[in-house]
DNA sequence: CCTAATAGCGGGACATCATC
DNA sequence: GATGATGTCCCGCTATTAGG
C-alpha cells in the first residue's frame, strides 16, 4: 500500500511538470481548448473501433466519471494496454475540444484525444507521441529510479485528417496553413540553445506580469509565451533601462516575437529566456484579424526611446505571427440557441431583493458564473438588486457585483441540460426556481419539479424586455459609481459639457448598404425618470441619472480595461461616439458577429474602444492628389508636391478600431464617412496645422458606444488564385458629438 | 518556474420530503 | 414502502497567494 501511494505521488509530480495542475476531468473538458491539465483514474476497459481501427481506452476518473479516449491503431500498443486494465492511469491532455455534455450520458464522455494532445502514464510506462525533447531534464532528477519506459505511439496524423470532426475536434495544427518561419526557434527546441542567444522566438503571450523596477533601478518584466510546439510555456525575463523599452502591459493573448533572447537554465529545474538590457527587440501583433503591419519595436536607444515602427520584420515573420494568432484563437463551439420564451408563466416575476423563502419564482438575471457537472449545474446569478439574504461572493475567479447581489442557483435534470448552453455574461429568464434557505442565506433550486408540475425553464430575453432593460440600467448605475473612481491613470477627463448636442452629424447612408435611419439624437437628452422610479436602489445613487439612451441596452461588460492609456502610447480617447439607432439590423454580440455565416451582413452592436491602429493617428491619414494620385500622407499641404498644382490634395482617413464587448475583441476597419466624421473636427489638428501635434484625443475609455457595422469579405492579395479571402468588419453609422474642445 | 500555506467552494454523500 | 426529487452538510480538492 505504501509503495503504491509513493509511486502515485511520483507520477503525479512527473506529469505536473508538463501540465501544471491536476484537475477534474469535467473541468478540463468544459473549459475546452484553452485549457489543459491531467487527471488520475483507472484504465477500466479497452475497445477497438472496427471502422477506424482505433484503440479506445476507457478511463474511470477517480471521481467516478468515465472518458473514452481513442488512440491510433497499433497491435503492440493494444497488447501493451491490455496488461494495464485495472491499473492506475494518469491522462494528460492539452487543448481538448469542448465537450457539450449529454445529460443522458452524464458520467460518460466520449472523447477523442488526437495524437498530439495527450500523454498518459500507465503503470510504469509513459505513453506519448510527444518528442523526447519535451521531457524536461528535471525528470531524471525528480524521479531518479523511476525512469519510465517510454512507449512511442504511432503517428496518427492521417487518421486525424481522415476523421474530420469539424468544429468539435480540436486539431491544433491541422488548419493553420503555412509554416513556422525557418529562422524562428520553436519553444520546444530552446533546450539546445542553453547559454546562447536565439535569433528569433515567438509565441502567444500566456502570462504577463506588471512591469517592475529592479534593485539596480532598471525595469523588468516577466512573461510566458507558448507556441504550437510546446504547451509548456517558456518564461521570458526582460530587462531594460527604460520602461518604454518593455512591451506594454496587457498583451496577454497577443502574438509576440523576440530577437536575441538568451536561453538560461535555472538551478537544476527548467529553462527560461532572458532579454538582456539593450539587446533584445520585440514586435507584437496585437489584433487577430488585422493583417497589416501593426507591429512595432522599441529600440533600446537612449536617443530614441519612442516606439519605432519595425523595419526588419520580414513577411515571413508577419505570416508567422498571424499564424500564431490564428492558432490561439479558440472555441468555435457553435452557440446553441436558447429557446425563446414560450407562453406565459403563472409564476410571479421577482427581483432578487424581493425573494422569500420557499416560494417559486421567475426571474431575469445575468449569469455570473457557471459551474457544470454531468448532472448538476451551479449558476451564480444577479439582477443587480441586493438582499441581506444573498451572499456576497469574494471569488476573484468570476466577476460579480459588489454587495449581496448574487444568488446561487442549483439546477438538476432537464434544467441542468438547458444550462449547458448558457453563456456567462448574458441575461436569461429563469422560470420556476424554488427559493430555499441555507442557514440564513437564500439559494435557488431548479429541476423537474414535483411530477405533474412544470420544471424549470430557461429562456433568452429580448433586449427590448422591460426586465432586461431595467437590469442593465441597474448594472450601469452600479458600474458608473464604481468605475469612474477607479481610473487612476485617467484623470476625470473633463467630459465635454455636452451643450445641446448641437448638430451632431448624422452619417448619411454610405456606400455600404443602407445606413442607419435617422436616429433621433434627441433621445439622448431624454430623462430616464420612469425607469429609475421602479428600479432605483437606495444604496446606489445614480448621479443624476446621467445614463443616456444609447447606453441603456448595453450588453454586459465583464472586464474592465485598466491599462488602456498606457497601452495606447500615443492616442488617448476623449470624445464621444454615439451610434445611430439601427432597429432594422440585428443587435448582435461580437461573438455572434465573428461567427455569423452570412457575409456581407449589416448589424449593430455595443462595445468600447480599446485600441486604435495606427496609434499615431497621423498615420491613418491618406492623402492623394486628384490629378496625380497618392502622395506622401504626411504632406502638410494642399498643394501637390509632385504636380505643384494647388488645392488638388484630398485627405481621407482609414484606421482600425479594436472594439471589445463582454465576449471578445473585434478589430474593425473604419473608413469613408464614419472615419471622416469621427475625426472631422480634428482633421486639421491631425494634419499638424494647429500646433503640430500628431496625437489625437478621442472618446472616453469607460464609455460604451453603439456601432453599426458590416461584415464583408476582401481579397488580401490581388491574385485571386493565391490571394486569401479575409473577413473584414467595416463600420458605418457612427456619429460623434462634442469633441473635447480645448 | 518552484514549494508551501491557506481560504474557498465544488460537489459528493446522504438525509429528508413528496408522491404514487 | 418504493421511488424519485429536494435539501443540507461538510470533506477534500483546487485556486490563489506569498515567498523564493
XYZ file of C-alpha atoms (C1' of nucleotides) in Angstrom:
782
model
C 0.000 0.000 0.000
C 2.765 2.323 0.958
C 4.742 1.710 -2.136
C 1.619 2.170 -4.160
C 0.902 5.605 -2.884
C 4.537 6.534 -3.172
C 4.513 5.630 -6.772
C 1.398 7.608 -7.267
C 2.987 10.710 -5.853
C 5.971 10.401 -8.060
C 3.905 10.007 -11.109
C 1.853 12.990 -10.229
C 4.958 15.028 -9.865
C 6.091 13.863 -13.209
C 3.027 14.910 -15.083
C 2.859 18.057 -13.107
C 5.994 19.138 -14.817
C 4.116 19.375 -18.024
C 0.585 20.046 -17.199
C 0.835 22.044 -14.047
C -2.414 21.168 -12.440
C -4.227 18.053 -11.707
C -7.855 18.748 -12.059
C -11.264 17.372 -12.573
C -11.807 15.840 -15.924
C -15.081 17.628 -16.266
C -13.409 20.916 -15.713
C -10.752 20.368 -18.307
C -13.263 19.363 -20.875
C -15.692 22.045 -20.012
C -13.174 24.795 -20.371
C -12.046 23.340 -23.595
C -9.355 24.283 -25.946
C -7.740 26.969 -23.976
C -7.178 24.630 -21.143
C -5.014 21.744 -20.266
C -4.428 19.518 -17.361
C -4.317 15.990 -16.256
C -6.468 13.736 -14.247
C -5.990 10.445 -12.496
C -8.044 7.320 -12.786
C -8.033 3.668 -13.643
C -7.948 2.011 -17.004
C -11.151 0.031 -16.893
C -11.557 -1.283 -20.400
C -10.083 -1.480 -23.823
C -12.063 -1.449 -27.011
C -11.450 -1.367 -30.661
C -13.268 0.756 -33.158
C -13.839 -1.561 -36.083
C -14.359 1.120 -38.658
C -11.401 3.315 -37.868
C -9.323 0.567 -36.262
C -8.510 2.952 -33.499
C -7.915 1.752 -29.998
C -10.298 3.079 -27.443
C -9.342 3.183 -23.821
C -11.939 3.693 -21.174
C -10.653 5.523 -18.164
C -12.591 5.869 -14.990
C -11.709 9.019 -13.268
C -11.175 8.813 -9.547
C -14.189 10.957 -9.090
C -16.305 8.447 -10.915
C -16.597 9.930 -14.382
C -15.523 7.914 -17.339
C -13.947 9.011 -20.527
C -13.273 7.203 -23.751
C -10.102 8.179 -25.487
C -9.300 6.869 -28.892
C -5.729 6.270 -29.861
C -4.048 5.483 -33.141
C -4.271 1.863 -34.228
C -1.339 -0.332 -33.267
C -1.098 -4.003 -32.493
C 1.680 -3.655 -29.997
C 0.033 -0.801 -28.287
C -3.153 -2.775 -27.916
C -1.223 -5.635 -26.466
C 0.594 -3.407 -24.008
C -2.558 -1.773 -22.917
C -4.451 -4.972 -22.216
C -1.987 -5.671 -19.469
C -2.836 -2.341 -17.947
C -6.521 -2.867 -17.407
C -7.492 -2.047 -13.815
C -4.205 -0.257 -13.303
C -3.788 3.325 -12.277
C -3.546 5.676 -15.177
C -2.943 9.333 -15.489
C -4.035 11.081 -18.608
C -2.714 14.458 -19.532
C -4.216 16.440 -22.310
C -3.906 19.785 -23.944
C -6.359 21.758 -25.998
C -9.198 19.308 -25.698
C -12.287 20.061 -27.646
C -15.091 21.430 -25.602
C -17.415 18.656 -24.767
C -21.039 19.515 -24.709
C -22.264 17.306 -22.009
C -25.047 14.959 -22.725
C -27.353 14.735 -19.820
C -28.329 11.173 -20.535
C -24.770 10.007 -20.602
C -23.863 12.128 -17.739
C -20.961 10.129 -16.474
C -19.598 9.145 -19.815
C -17.513 11.339 -22.011
C -16.970 10.010 -25.446
C -13.958 11.887 -26.494
C -11.179 11.601 -28.961
C -7.761 12.618 -27.976
C -5.759 13.390 -31.036
C -2.208 12.288 -31.356
C -0.586 15.450 -30.161
C -2.965 16.187 -27.383
C -2.145 13.720 -24.715
C 0.268 11.712 -22.776
C -0.548 9.127 -20.251
C 1.187 7.104 -17.665
C 0.001 3.587 -17.176
C 1.757 1.571 -14.561
C 5.371 2.461 -15.075
C 5.108 3.404 -18.681
C 4.780 6.759 -20.245
C 2.780 6.660 -23.438
C 3.349 9.582 -25.653
C 3.841 10.754 -29.175
C 5.306 13.939 -27.933
C 9.002 14.132 -28.681
C 11.571 13.287 -26.085
C 12.874 16.803 -26.062
C 9.649 17.651 -24.444
C 10.620 15.983 -21.301
C 12.330 18.354 -19.012
C 15.748 17.411 -17.791
C 14.185 17.511 -14.392
C 12.549 14.165 -14.878
C 15.664 12.264 -14.053
C 16.407 14.293 -11.021
C 12.964 14.219 -9.711
C 12.392 10.551 -10.274
C 15.820 9.024 -10.400
C 14.751 5.468 -10.001
C 11.547 5.650 -11.902
C 12.641 6.414 -15.399
C 9.623 5.346 -17.297
C 9.886 3.056 -20.134
C 8.784 5.128 -22.986
C 6.335 3.803 -25.464
C 6.078 5.810 -28.588
C 2.688 5.813 -30.104
C 2.374 5.592 -33.835
C 1.846 8.851 -35.554
C -1.790 9.312 -36.229
C -1.724 12.261 -38.476
C -3.524 10.546 -41.242
C -6.350 9.456 -39.066
C -6.649 12.979 -37.955
C -7.247 14.174 -41.424
C -9.498 11.365 -42.489
C -11.633 11.600 -39.468
C -12.710 15.153 -39.632
C -14.698 16.161 -36.650
C -15.089 19.663 -37.929
C -15.705 22.058 -35.145
C -15.856 19.648 -32.353
C -12.441 18.213 -32.541
C -9.508 20.246 -31.592
C -6.899 19.753 -34.203
C -4.450 22.427 -33.301
C -2.212 22.186 -36.251
C -4.483 20.931 -38.884
C -5.977 24.077 -40.267
C -3.295 26.593 -39.711
C -1.780 26.606 -43.100
C 1.700 27.866 -43.670
C 4.735 27.016 -41.663
C 6.629 28.472 -38.846
C 9.320 30.730 -40.279
C 12.525 28.716 -40.570
C 14.576 31.181 -38.590
C 12.266 31.004 -35.605
C 13.261 28.733 -32.810
C 10.408 26.523 -31.692
C 9.938 26.720 -27.972
C 10.267 23.003 -27.947
C 13.883 23.342 -29.007
C 15.146 26.037 -26.715
C 16.980 23.447 -24.659
C 19.548 23.139 -27.359
C 20.358 26.824 -27.104
C 21.349 26.761 -23.453
C 23.687 29.619 -22.751
C 23.285 31.021 -26.238
C 21.040 33.507 -27.872
C 18.203 32.570 -30.149
C 17.804 34.846 -33.103
C 14.036 34.813 -33.175
C 11.476 33.229 -30.974
C 7.790 33.913 -30.952
C 4.636 32.875 -29.242
C 1.354 33.850 -27.779
C 1.591 35.677 -24.505
C 0.216 33.444 -21.861
C 1.062 35.460 -18.800
C 2.419 38.960 -18.472
C 3.388 40.341 -15.110
C 3.268 44.044 -14.451
C 6.430 45.933 -15.180
C 8.514 46.321 -12.055
C 11.673 48.075 -11.099
C 14.820 46.215 -10.233
C 17.193 46.884 -7.416
C 19.557 48.408 -9.917
C 16.956 50.930 -10.930
C 16.217 49.269 -14.242
C 12.910 47.963 -15.441
C 11.931 44.346 -15.620
C 9.036 42.304 -16.827
C 8.226 38.637 -16.862
C 6.006 36.903 -19.302
C 5.268 33.437 -20.592
C 4.742 32.523 -24.193
C 3.501 29.378 -25.816
C 3.662 28.215 -29.374
C 2.395 25.242 -31.272
C 5.360 23.116 -30.416
C 5.072 23.275 -26.688
C 2.217 23.633 -24.352
C 4.757 24.173 -21.641
C 5.154 27.918 -21.589
C 8.540 29.482 -21.994
C 9.236 32.005 -19.322
C 10.850 35.188 -20.535
C 12.504 37.737 -18.320
C 13.092 41.112 -19.877
C 15.319 43.864 -18.568
C 15.554 47.391 -19.870
C 16.924 50.706 -18.809
C 13.775 52.493 -19.895
C 10.288 51.391 -19.148
C 9.195 52.186 -22.662
C 11.578 49.581 -23.982
C 9.487 46.843 -22.481
C 6.344 45.503 -24.046
C 3.210 47.216 -22.867
C 1.282 45.570 -20.135
C -1.926 43.941 -21.117
C -0.595 41.955 -24.024
C -1.949 38.645 -22.961
C -3.116 36.566 -25.912
C -1.261 38.710 -28.389
C 1.411 37.292 -30.629
C 4.883 38.481 -29.872
C 8.258 37.860 -31.431
C 11.577 38.474 -29.749
C 15.068 38.667 -31.090
C 18.268 37.858 -29.305
C 16.948 36.254 -26.183
C 19.466 34.323 -24.149
C 18.437 30.844 -23.055
C 19.316 30.126 -19.477
C 18.695 27.352 -17.068
C 17.502 27.862 -13.605
C 19.187 25.825 -10.983
C 18.519 22.276 -11.948
C 14.983 22.992 -12.921
C 13.855 24.426 -16.168
C 14.898 26.724 -18.915
C 13.889 30.263 -19.448
C 14.790 33.024 -21.827
C 16.182 36.355 -20.902
C 16.102 39.576 -22.807
C 19.144 41.466 -21.698
C 19.213 45.188 -21.312
C 19.919 46.946 -24.589
C 19.997 43.714 -26.500
C 16.634 42.239 -27.245
C 13.960 43.621 -29.519
C 10.412 42.624 -29.893
C 7.453 43.084 -32.120
C 3.911 42.490 -31.106
C 0.928 41.664 -33.191
C -1.928 42.966 -31.283
C -5.044 42.114 -33.142
C -6.291 38.958 -34.538
C -7.715 39.990 -37.781
C -5.567 42.815 -38.833
C -3.195 41.681 -41.435
C -1.498 44.975 -41.735
C 1.838 45.719 -40.366
C 0.972 46.933 -36.945
C 3.906 45.529 -35.114
C 6.395 47.808 -33.561
C 9.671 47.531 -31.823
C 11.044 49.583 -29.050
C 14.728 50.051 -29.516
C 16.978 50.388 -26.571
C 18.399 53.520 -27.957
C 18.533 56.323 -25.484
C 18.414 58.893 -28.189
C 15.196 57.482 -29.453
C 13.238 55.817 -26.725
C 9.947 56.036 -28.551
C 8.372 53.034 -30.096
C 9.544 52.681 -33.618
C 7.829 51.072 -36.474
C 9.557 47.908 -37.251
C 11.599 47.730 -40.352
C 13.202 44.390 -40.044
C 10.107 42.287 -39.684
C 10.058 40.037 -42.693
C 6.937 38.942 -44.455
C 7.718 35.503 -43.155
C 7.689 36.821 -39.616
C 4.457 38.575 -40.230
C 2.872 35.448 -41.538
C 4.209 33.526 -38.626
C 2.686 35.939 -36.156
C -0.627 35.882 -37.901
C -0.472 32.174 -37.889
C 0.161 32.155 -34.183
C -2.834 34.336 -33.650
C -4.960 32.040 -35.704
C -3.679 29.171 -33.727
C -4.519 30.793 -30.472
C -7.931 31.832 -31.496
C -10.124 29.466 -29.647
C -13.518 27.986 -29.329
C -15.515 27.538 -32.425
C -18.130 25.994 -30.332
C -21.406 26.659 -32.002
C -23.584 28.661 -29.747
C -26.730 26.705 -29.418
C -29.836 28.673 -29.395
C -31.559 29.202 -26.151
C -35.220 28.805 -26.819
C -37.335 31.879 -26.930
C -39.821 32.163 -24.151
C -42.975 30.362 -24.957
C -46.201 31.066 -23.291
C -46.643 32.917 -20.086
C -45.815 31.773 -16.684
C -48.187 31.925 -13.861
C -45.283 32.452 -11.526
C -44.594 35.909 -10.409
C -41.539 37.581 -11.686
C -39.419 38.737 -8.799
C -36.319 40.716 -8.230
C -33.755 39.077 -6.072
C -34.187 41.715 -3.442
C -37.793 40.651 -3.012
C -37.489 36.908 -2.863
C -38.797 34.950 0.081
C -38.141 31.522 1.462
C -39.923 28.619 -0.156
C -41.529 30.498 -2.962
C -41.299 29.621 -6.603
C -40.365 32.489 -8.802
C -39.364 33.578 -12.228
C -36.501 35.961 -12.515
C -34.428 37.691 -15.144
C -30.784 37.527 -14.313
C -27.343 37.857 -15.638
C -25.174 34.778 -15.434
C -22.015 35.478 -13.484
C -20.575 32.017 -13.297
C -21.430 28.569 -14.474
C -20.104 25.524 -12.849
C -21.218 22.421 -14.568
C -21.024 18.785 -13.813
C -22.602 15.892 -15.509
C -25.906 16.054 -13.784
C -25.857 19.301 -11.895
C -25.158 22.879 -12.724
C -24.479 25.652 -10.279
C -25.118 29.113 -11.531
C -24.221 32.345 -9.882
C -26.662 34.951 -10.997
C -27.541 38.522 -10.282
C -30.101 41.063 -11.278
C -28.132 43.783 -9.522
C -30.564 44.110 -6.696
C -29.359 43.424 -3.208
C -30.809 41.430 -0.373
C -29.464 40.588 3.053
C -30.426 37.009 2.278
C -27.997 36.772 -0.565
C -24.343 36.023 -0.144
C -21.575 38.331 -1.043
C -19.070 36.474 -3.148
C -15.422 37.082 -2.741
C -14.258 34.935 -5.554
C -11.781 36.552 -7.865
C -12.289 33.863 -10.415
C -15.551 35.220 -11.678
C -16.718 38.773 -11.647
C -19.691 39.794 -9.630
C -21.318 42.970 -8.458
C -20.364 44.290 -5.061
C -22.561 43.580 -2.088
C -25.153 40.931 -1.571
C -26.438 40.735 -5.077
C -25.516 37.241 -6.069
C -27.618 34.129 -5.795
C -26.590 30.558 -6.294
C -28.924 28.516 -8.413
C -28.518 24.787 -8.488
C -30.039 23.131 -11.482
C -30.596 19.472 -11.952
C -32.117 17.214 -14.548
C -33.502 18.923 -17.611
C -32.728 22.323 -16.270
C -29.102 21.317 -15.967
C -29.223 20.273 -19.573
C -30.547 23.640 -20.616
C -27.872 25.349 -18.626
C -25.159 23.773 -20.717
C -25.838 26.327 -23.380
C -25.860 29.394 -21.243
C -23.185 31.966 -21.706
C -21.642 33.825 -18.827
C -22.437 37.471 -19.031
C -25.698 37.025 -20.864
C -29.115 37.654 -19.457
C -31.724 34.962 -19.236
C -35.122 34.407 -17.802
C -35.282 31.523 -15.414
C -38.766 30.324 -14.780
C -39.798 28.303 -11.820
C -36.989 28.050 -9.387
C -37.608 27.406 -5.746
C -36.050 29.691 -3.216
C -34.542 27.910 -0.266
C -32.873 28.977 2.884
C -29.498 27.624 3.868
C -28.502 28.978 7.241
C -29.957 32.348 6.589
C -28.834 32.645 3.011
C -31.131 32.053 0.109
C -30.319 29.936 -2.825
C -32.492 28.503 -5.544
C -33.149 25.046 -6.818
C -34.283 24.210 -10.261
C -35.180 20.931 -11.817
C -38.084 18.828 -12.871
C -40.327 19.919 -10.120
C -42.758 17.560 -8.500
C -44.192 15.193 -11.019
C -47.039 16.646 -12.890
C -45.854 20.182 -12.438
C -43.717 22.114 -14.811
C -39.995 22.149 -14.314
C -37.522 24.940 -14.515
C -37.268 26.617 -17.858
C -34.526 28.898 -19.040
C -35.100 31.192 -21.930
C -33.332 34.015 -23.611
C -34.616 37.508 -23.111
C -35.116 40.050 -25.773
C -33.217 43.287 -25.212
C -36.473 45.150 -25.512
C -37.808 43.318 -22.498
C -38.504 45.583 -19.583
C -36.779 43.435 -17.008
C -33.789 43.159 -19.272
C -33.558 46.895 -19.680
C -34.001 47.582 -16.020
C -31.368 45.079 -15.103
C -28.915 46.769 -17.402
C -29.821 50.153 -16.077
C -29.113 48.995 -12.533
C -25.887 47.478 -13.621
C -24.913 50.597 -15.411
C -25.527 52.657 -12.356
C -23.545 50.324 -10.180
C -20.648 50.355 -12.547
C -20.856 54.020 -13.127
C -20.431 54.619 -9.441
C -17.548 52.258 -9.124
C -15.544 52.514 -12.255
C -15.357 56.232 -12.534
C -13.484 56.452 -9.325
C -11.232 53.581 -10.113
C -9.422 55.016 -13.017
C -6.208 56.252 -11.570
C -4.385 56.571 -14.818
C -7.107 58.521 -16.386
C -7.973 61.663 -14.516
C -11.550 62.744 -14.612
C -11.168 63.655 -18.187
C -13.321 66.740 -18.290
C -16.008 65.185 -20.310
C -17.230 67.652 -22.781
C -20.011 69.634 -21.343
C -22.458 68.494 -23.831
C -24.372 71.523 -24.506
C -27.242 70.802 -26.661
C -25.793 68.157 -28.856
C -25.739 70.839 -31.437
C -25.774 69.468 -34.868
C -24.146 66.219 -34.280
C -23.601 64.981 -37.711
C -25.556 62.048 -38.794
C -23.923 59.691 -41.098
C -25.639 59.532 -44.356
C -26.209 56.164 -45.782
C -22.826 55.237 -47.002
C -21.705 53.076 -49.778
C -22.211 50.106 -47.582
C -25.806 49.379 -47.982
C -28.378 51.268 -46.097
C -27.026 53.471 -43.442
C -28.836 53.862 -40.218
C -32.140 55.511 -40.403
C -32.218 58.902 -38.920
C -31.769 58.233 -35.314
C -33.069 60.960 -33.206
C -30.338 62.497 -31.262
C -32.916 63.992 -29.015
C -33.259 60.690 -27.335
C -30.011 61.257 -25.625
C -31.475 64.059 -23.680
C -34.446 62.111 -22.644
C -34.729 61.815 -18.919
C -34.901 58.342 -17.587
C -37.380 59.070 -14.954
C -39.779 56.226 -15.286
C -37.192 53.555 -15.052
C -35.408 54.929 -12.103
C -38.623 55.124 -10.217
C -39.143 51.421 -10.271
C -35.638 50.147 -10.113
C -33.614 52.560 -8.138
C -31.896 51.129 -5.155
C -31.212 53.366 -2.275
C -27.675 52.209 -1.942
C -26.726 53.016 -5.432
C -27.202 56.624 -6.001
C -27.090 57.400 -9.560
C -25.525 60.715 -10.004
C -28.326 62.498 -11.602
C -29.255 59.672 -13.848
C -26.643 60.533 -16.370
C -27.444 57.440 -18.255
C -28.121 58.298 -21.764
C -30.251 56.322 -24.040
C -27.505 54.914 -26.112
C -26.070 53.235 -23.105
C -29.179 51.765 -21.750
C -29.272 48.472 -23.538
C -25.693 47.591 -23.238
C -24.588 44.063 -23.271
C -22.755 43.078 -20.210
C -19.187 44.137 -19.909
C -17.389 41.861 -17.623
C -13.874 43.040 -17.867
C -12.556 46.449 -17.456
C -9.602 47.600 -19.398
C -7.451 49.286 -16.830
C -4.298 49.677 -18.814
C -5.746 51.468 -21.704
C -3.943 54.805 -21.737
C -0.532 53.316 -21.301
C -1.324 50.628 -23.729
C -2.081 53.176 -26.320
C 1.015 55.191 -26.096
C 0.027 57.983 -28.356
C -3.683 58.028 -28.559
C -5.964 58.893 -25.772
C -9.641 58.725 -26.010
C -11.700 61.784 -25.354
C -14.721 62.478 -27.435
C -17.908 60.585 -27.531
C -19.035 58.496 -30.377
C -22.590 57.660 -30.404
C -24.476 55.454 -32.644
C -27.481 55.953 -34.672
C -30.129 53.551 -33.670
C -30.386 50.755 -36.110
C -33.555 48.866 -35.499
C -33.551 47.309 -38.893
C -30.369 45.470 -38.249
C -29.906 42.692 -35.768
C -28.379 43.506 -32.468
C -25.520 41.080 -32.038
C -22.638 40.423 -29.755
C -19.152 40.472 -31.162
C -19.004 36.755 -30.845
C -22.127 36.350 -32.900
C -20.714 38.678 -35.468
C -17.485 36.830 -35.727
C -19.154 33.566 -36.417
C -22.011 34.769 -38.471
C -22.040 32.674 -41.589
C -23.677 35.307 -43.736
C -21.326 37.709 -45.363
C -21.846 40.505 -46.164
C -24.117 41.433 -43.354
C -25.187 44.550 -41.544
C -25.562 44.569 -37.798
C -25.253 46.739 -34.806
C -23.605 46.181 -31.508
C -22.283 47.876 -28.446
C -18.668 47.929 -27.499
C -15.950 50.042 -26.117
C -12.915 51.183 -27.979
C -9.812 49.656 -26.563
C -7.346 50.396 -29.267
C -6.898 52.389 -32.388
C -4.494 51.429 -35.090
C -2.331 53.008 -36.144
C -1.756 54.563 -32.797
C -0.119 57.552 -34.368
C -3.239 58.939 -35.853
C -1.427 60.910 -38.479
C -0.576 57.565 -39.979
C -4.238 56.982 -40.560
C -4.486 59.874 -42.940
C -4.086 59.055 -46.581
C -3.594 61.905 -48.984
C -3.842 61.947 -52.690
C -3.737 64.457 -55.435
C -6.809 64.479 -57.610
C -4.583 64.873 -60.612
C -1.642 62.634 -59.994
C -2.636 60.105 -57.383
C -1.499 59.189 -53.907
C 1.101 61.335 -52.245
C 3.047 61.047 -49.083
C 0.443 61.145 -46.457
C 2.485 63.285 -44.164
C 2.440 66.136 -46.562
C 1.008 69.043 -44.741
C -0.189 70.972 -47.661
C -2.999 71.468 -50.040
C -0.643 71.818 -52.941
C 0.560 68.659 -54.566
C 4.282 68.287 -54.111
C 4.511 66.398 -57.316
C 2.496 68.291 -59.882
C 2.647 71.520 -57.924
C -0.974 72.290 -58.536
C -2.707 73.818 -55.604
C -5.911 72.702 -53.951
C -5.788 69.319 -55.542
C -4.858 67.399 -52.425
C -7.515 65.494 -50.575
C -7.204 63.537 -47.399
C -9.055 60.509 -46.292
C -8.848 58.523 -43.150
C -8.718 54.837 -42.700
C -7.958 53.175 -39.426
C -8.873 50.291 -37.207
C -10.743 50.277 -34.012
C -10.337 47.395 -31.696
C -13.669 47.048 -30.028
C -14.491 45.000 -27.019
C -17.694 43.759 -25.565
C -18.416 41.176 -22.949
C -17.341 38.348 -25.137
C -14.412 39.288 -27.206
C -12.482 41.853 -29.099
C -13.102 42.695 -32.663
C -10.905 44.710 -34.965
C -12.904 46.867 -37.280
C -11.876 48.829 -40.271
C -13.239 52.330 -40.268
C -13.200 54.481 -43.335
C -15.191 56.814 -45.531
C -17.823 58.805 -43.789
C -17.536 57.062 -40.489
C -13.876 57.799 -40.289
C -14.266 61.323 -41.523
C -16.992 62.079 -39.108
C -15.123 60.572 -36.254
C -12.237 62.837 -36.918
C -13.945 65.686 -38.668
C -13.304 68.316 -36.113
C -9.848 67.113 -35.606
C -8.679 66.769 -39.096
C -6.585 69.847 -39.450
C -5.344 69.319 -35.963
C -4.242 65.904 -37.025
C -2.592 67.274 -40.032
C -0.380 69.340 -37.884
C -1.750 72.723 -38.827
C -2.747 73.680 -35.353
C 0.324 73.123 -33.382
C 1.917 70.179 -34.961
C 0.673 67.518 -32.636
C 0.195 64.177 -34.209
C -1.801 62.840 -31.405
C -5.489 62.925 -31.013
C -7.757 62.710 -28.103
C -10.792 60.683 -28.748
C -13.571 59.145 -26.727
C -13.678 58.176 -23.082
C -12.406 54.765 -22.329
C -15.106 53.957 -19.905
C -17.710 54.716 -22.476
C -19.506 52.065 -24.353
C -20.615 53.038 -27.761
C -23.038 51.691 -30.217
C -21.895 50.882 -33.683
C -23.409 49.954 -36.935
C -21.195 47.801 -38.982
C -20.908 45.463 -41.829
C -19.039 42.265 -42.288
C -17.700 41.702 -45.710
C -15.042 39.708 -47.400
C -11.996 41.062 -49.058
C -9.212 39.546 -51.048
C -5.950 40.058 -49.275
C -3.807 39.970 -52.311
C -4.690 40.834 -55.846
C -4.175 37.451 -57.308
C -7.449 35.606 -56.966
C -5.593 32.324 -57.165
C -3.177 32.808 -54.343
C -4.968 35.591 -52.574
C -6.734 34.872 -49.363
C -10.281 35.887 -48.629
C -10.485 37.597 -45.350
C -13.297 38.748 -43.239
C -13.351 42.426 -42.587
C -15.539 44.443 -40.375
C -16.362 47.875 -41.565
C -18.169 50.484 -39.600
C -20.651 52.980 -40.681
C -23.368 54.868 -38.985
C -21.287 56.402 -36.270
C -21.768 59.938 -35.426
C -19.834 61.928 -32.969
C -20.604 64.723 -30.749
C -18.652 67.045 -28.600
C -15.032 66.514 -29.418
C -13.214 67.735 -26.442
C -12.771 71.383 -27.020
C -9.557 72.638 -25.705
C 9.380 28.216 -12.621
C 9.181 26.071 -7.666
C 7.061 24.994 -2.838
C 4.043 25.850 0.967
C 0.112 27.553 3.242
C -4.474 28.546 3.159
C -9.213 30.064 2.058
C -12.990 28.974 -0.623
C -16.022 26.206 -2.621
C -17.134 22.185 -5.608
C -19.779 18.661 -5.446
C -20.420 14.055 -3.298
C -22.994 11.904 0.138
C -26.870 11.079 2.171
C -30.932 12.694 4.856
C -35.417 14.115 4.237
C -39.516 15.061 1.796
C -43.173 14.222 -1.687
C -45.712 11.403 -4.461
C -47.667 7.363 -6.110
C -42.948 1.199 1.122
C -40.677 2.325 -3.128
C -39.067 5.658 -5.812
C -37.544 9.936 -7.105
C -36.906 14.858 -6.033
C -35.100 18.078 -2.988
C -32.383 19.836 0.981
C -28.247 20.105 3.715
C -23.773 19.163 5.350
C -19.103 19.179 5.127
C -14.629 16.791 3.275
C -11.042 17.386 0.439
C -9.544 19.443 -3.703
C -8.071 23.485 -6.061
C -7.051 28.117 -6.900
C -4.693 31.629 -5.033
C -1.172 33.897 -2.746
C 3.279 34.552 -0.902
C 7.907 33.842 -0.935
C 11.978 32.087 -3.205
